[in-house]
Structures are given as C-alpha cells and as structure tokens.
mmCIF file of C-alpha atoms in Angstrom:
data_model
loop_
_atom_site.group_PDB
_atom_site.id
_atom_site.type_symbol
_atom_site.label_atom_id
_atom_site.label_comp_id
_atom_site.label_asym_id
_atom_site.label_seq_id
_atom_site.Cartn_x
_atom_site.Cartn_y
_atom_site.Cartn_z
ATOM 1 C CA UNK A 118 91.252 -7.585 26.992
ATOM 2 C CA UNK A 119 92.718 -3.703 27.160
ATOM 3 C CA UNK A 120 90.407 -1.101 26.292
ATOM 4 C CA UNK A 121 92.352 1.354 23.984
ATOM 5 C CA UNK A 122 89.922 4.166 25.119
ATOM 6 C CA UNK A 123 92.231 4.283 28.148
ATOM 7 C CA UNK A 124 95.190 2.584 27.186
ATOM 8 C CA UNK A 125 98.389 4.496 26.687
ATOM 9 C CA UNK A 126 100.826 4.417 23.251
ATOM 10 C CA UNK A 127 103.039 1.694 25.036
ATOM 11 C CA UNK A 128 99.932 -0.833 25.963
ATOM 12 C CA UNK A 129 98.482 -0.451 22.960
ATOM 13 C CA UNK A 130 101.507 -1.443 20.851
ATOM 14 C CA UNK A 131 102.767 -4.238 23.557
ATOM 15 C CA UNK A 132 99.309 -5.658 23.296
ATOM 16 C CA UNK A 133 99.178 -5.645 19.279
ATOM 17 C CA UNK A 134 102.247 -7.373 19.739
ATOM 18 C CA UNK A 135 100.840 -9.869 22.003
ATOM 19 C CA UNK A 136 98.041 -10.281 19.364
ATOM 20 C CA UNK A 137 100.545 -11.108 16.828
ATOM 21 C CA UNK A 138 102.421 -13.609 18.636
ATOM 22 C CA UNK A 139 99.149 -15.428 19.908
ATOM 23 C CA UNK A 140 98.175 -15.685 16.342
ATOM 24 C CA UNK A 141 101.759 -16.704 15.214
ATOM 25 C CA UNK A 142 101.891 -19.101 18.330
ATOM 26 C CA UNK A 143 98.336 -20.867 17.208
ATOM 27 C CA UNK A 144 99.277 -21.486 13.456
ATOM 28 C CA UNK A 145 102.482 -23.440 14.865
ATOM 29 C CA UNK A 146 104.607 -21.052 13.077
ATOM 30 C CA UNK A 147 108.360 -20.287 14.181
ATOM 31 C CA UNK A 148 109.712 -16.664 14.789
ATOM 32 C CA UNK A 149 112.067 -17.306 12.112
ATOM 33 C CA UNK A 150 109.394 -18.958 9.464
ATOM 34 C CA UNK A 151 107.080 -16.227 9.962
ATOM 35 C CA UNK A 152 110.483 -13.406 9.225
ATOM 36 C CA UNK A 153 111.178 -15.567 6.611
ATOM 37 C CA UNK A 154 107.665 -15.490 5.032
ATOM 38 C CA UNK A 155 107.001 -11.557 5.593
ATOM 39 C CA UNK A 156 110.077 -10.498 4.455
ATOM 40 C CA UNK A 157 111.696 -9.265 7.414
ATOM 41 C CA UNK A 158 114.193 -9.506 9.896
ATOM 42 C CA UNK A 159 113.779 -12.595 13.152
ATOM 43 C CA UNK A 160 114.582 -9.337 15.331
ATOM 44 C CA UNK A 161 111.496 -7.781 13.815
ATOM 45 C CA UNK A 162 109.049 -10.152 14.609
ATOM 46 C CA UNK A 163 110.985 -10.398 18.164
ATOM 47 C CA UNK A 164 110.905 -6.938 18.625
ATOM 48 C CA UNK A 165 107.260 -6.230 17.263
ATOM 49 C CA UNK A 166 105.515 -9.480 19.155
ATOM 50 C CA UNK A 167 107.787 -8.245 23.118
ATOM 51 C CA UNK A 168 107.240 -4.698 22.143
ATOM 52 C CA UNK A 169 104.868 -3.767 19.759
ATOM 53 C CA UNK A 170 107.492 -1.498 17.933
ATOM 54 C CA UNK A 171 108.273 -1.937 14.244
ATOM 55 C CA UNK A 172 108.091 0.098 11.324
ATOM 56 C CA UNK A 173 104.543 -0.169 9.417
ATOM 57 C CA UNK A 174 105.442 -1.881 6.765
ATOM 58 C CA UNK A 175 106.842 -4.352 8.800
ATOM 59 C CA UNK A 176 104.142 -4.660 11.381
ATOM 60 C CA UNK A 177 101.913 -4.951 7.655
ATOM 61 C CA UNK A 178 103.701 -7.654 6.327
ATOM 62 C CA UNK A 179 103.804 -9.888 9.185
ATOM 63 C CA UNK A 180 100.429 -9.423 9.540
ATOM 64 C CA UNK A 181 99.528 -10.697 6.399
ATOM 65 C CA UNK A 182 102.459 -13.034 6.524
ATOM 66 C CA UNK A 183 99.709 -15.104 9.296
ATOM 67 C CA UNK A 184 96.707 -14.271 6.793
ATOM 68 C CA UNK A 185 95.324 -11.379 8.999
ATOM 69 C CA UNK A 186 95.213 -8.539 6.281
ATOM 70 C CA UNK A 187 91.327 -8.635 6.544
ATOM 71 C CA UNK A 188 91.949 -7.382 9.773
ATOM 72 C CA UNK A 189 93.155 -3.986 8.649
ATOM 73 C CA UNK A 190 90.198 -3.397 6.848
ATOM 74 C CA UNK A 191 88.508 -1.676 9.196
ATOM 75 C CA UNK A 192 91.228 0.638 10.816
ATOM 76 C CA UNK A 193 91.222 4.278 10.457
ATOM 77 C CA UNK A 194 87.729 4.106 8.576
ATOM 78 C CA UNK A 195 85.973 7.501 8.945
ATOM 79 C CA UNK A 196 83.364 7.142 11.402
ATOM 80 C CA UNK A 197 79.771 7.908 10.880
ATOM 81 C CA UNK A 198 78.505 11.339 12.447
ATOM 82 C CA UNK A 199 75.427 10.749 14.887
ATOM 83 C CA UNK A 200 74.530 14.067 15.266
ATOM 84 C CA UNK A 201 74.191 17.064 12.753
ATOM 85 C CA UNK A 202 76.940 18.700 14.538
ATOM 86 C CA UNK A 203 79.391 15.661 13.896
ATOM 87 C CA UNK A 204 78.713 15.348 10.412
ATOM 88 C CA UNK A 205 78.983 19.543 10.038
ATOM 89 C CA UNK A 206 82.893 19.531 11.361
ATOM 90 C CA UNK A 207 83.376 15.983 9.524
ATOM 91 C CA UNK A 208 82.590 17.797 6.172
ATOM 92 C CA UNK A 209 84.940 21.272 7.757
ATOM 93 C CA UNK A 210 87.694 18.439 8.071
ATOM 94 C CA UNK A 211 87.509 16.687 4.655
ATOM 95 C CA UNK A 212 87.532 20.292 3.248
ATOM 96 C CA UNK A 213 90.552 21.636 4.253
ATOM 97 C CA UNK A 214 93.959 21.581 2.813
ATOM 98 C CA UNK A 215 97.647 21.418 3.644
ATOM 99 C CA UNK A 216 99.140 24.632 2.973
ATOM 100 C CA UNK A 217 101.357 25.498 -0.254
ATOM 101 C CA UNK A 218 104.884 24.814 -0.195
ATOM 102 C CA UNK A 219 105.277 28.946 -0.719
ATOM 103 C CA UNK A 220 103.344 29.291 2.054
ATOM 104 C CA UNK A 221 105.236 26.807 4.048
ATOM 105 C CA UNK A 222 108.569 28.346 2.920
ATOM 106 C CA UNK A 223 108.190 31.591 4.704
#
C-alpha cells in the first residue's frame, strides 16, 4: 500500500485510480455500466481508474456511483491540535480572511 506521506501528486492520483477500479472490478461492474450509472463519460472512468486524473465531480460521482461516498467523509477534516501551539495557529488560520475585491483590484 503507498504511503501518501511520501508519495508524489502522480502516485497518489494513479493509486486512487487503482482503488477505484479494484472496487469497480469486485462489484462485477463494466467500465461502461459504471459511466453509465455516474453520469459520465466511458473515457472518464478509463482515464480516472489508468490515471487518476478527472475532474472532481467526476472522480465524486463515480465514487458514489460503486456506493463509496462514506468514504469521503473523512477527507480534508480539520485535524485535532496536540499541542497548545497547534491549536494557537489552527485558531490564527480559521481567523483570517481573503482579501476584498478593492483590495485585490489594485
């Protein structure tokens, strides 16, 4: 199994996309059934399960095309500061804002 502490962008998405097409693979479902079913393109699913590289919606809605969407749950969940120091810049992040479009303007 990769460790995506160390992984780069392109083995983390080819591996999501191996993921994808194990699951698709063990529910017996075609390339085509599973476009069909999420909504999207064969090349998607093609593209996403030898690549890893789709758009998000589409990666989203083949995923819960094979009944994963649990799954996402947990991704990009804040993570809980263990030190006093952690949970001071945590609070410094939530706090701050994008700039104004005037600002942005100039």
């Amino acid at each position: 199994m990769l460790d995506f502490t160390f992984a780069t962008y392109a083995e983390i998405c080819a591996e999501l996309g191996l993921r994808l097409k194990r699951q698709r693979l063990a529910q017996a479902i075609t390339q085509k059934d599973l476009a069909t079913s999420a909504g999207v393109a064969v090349g998607t699913v093609k593209n996403l399960e030898s690549t890893g590289v789709a758009s998000l919606e589409s990666a989203i809605r083949i995923v819960m095309a094979l009944g994963l969407a649990d799954e996402l749950a947990a991704l990009f969940q804040l993570q809980v500061a263990s030190s006093i120091a952690q949970m001071e810049r945590a609070q410094l992040v939530e706090r701050k804002r994008a700039p104004s479009k005037s600002t942005r303007a100039k």
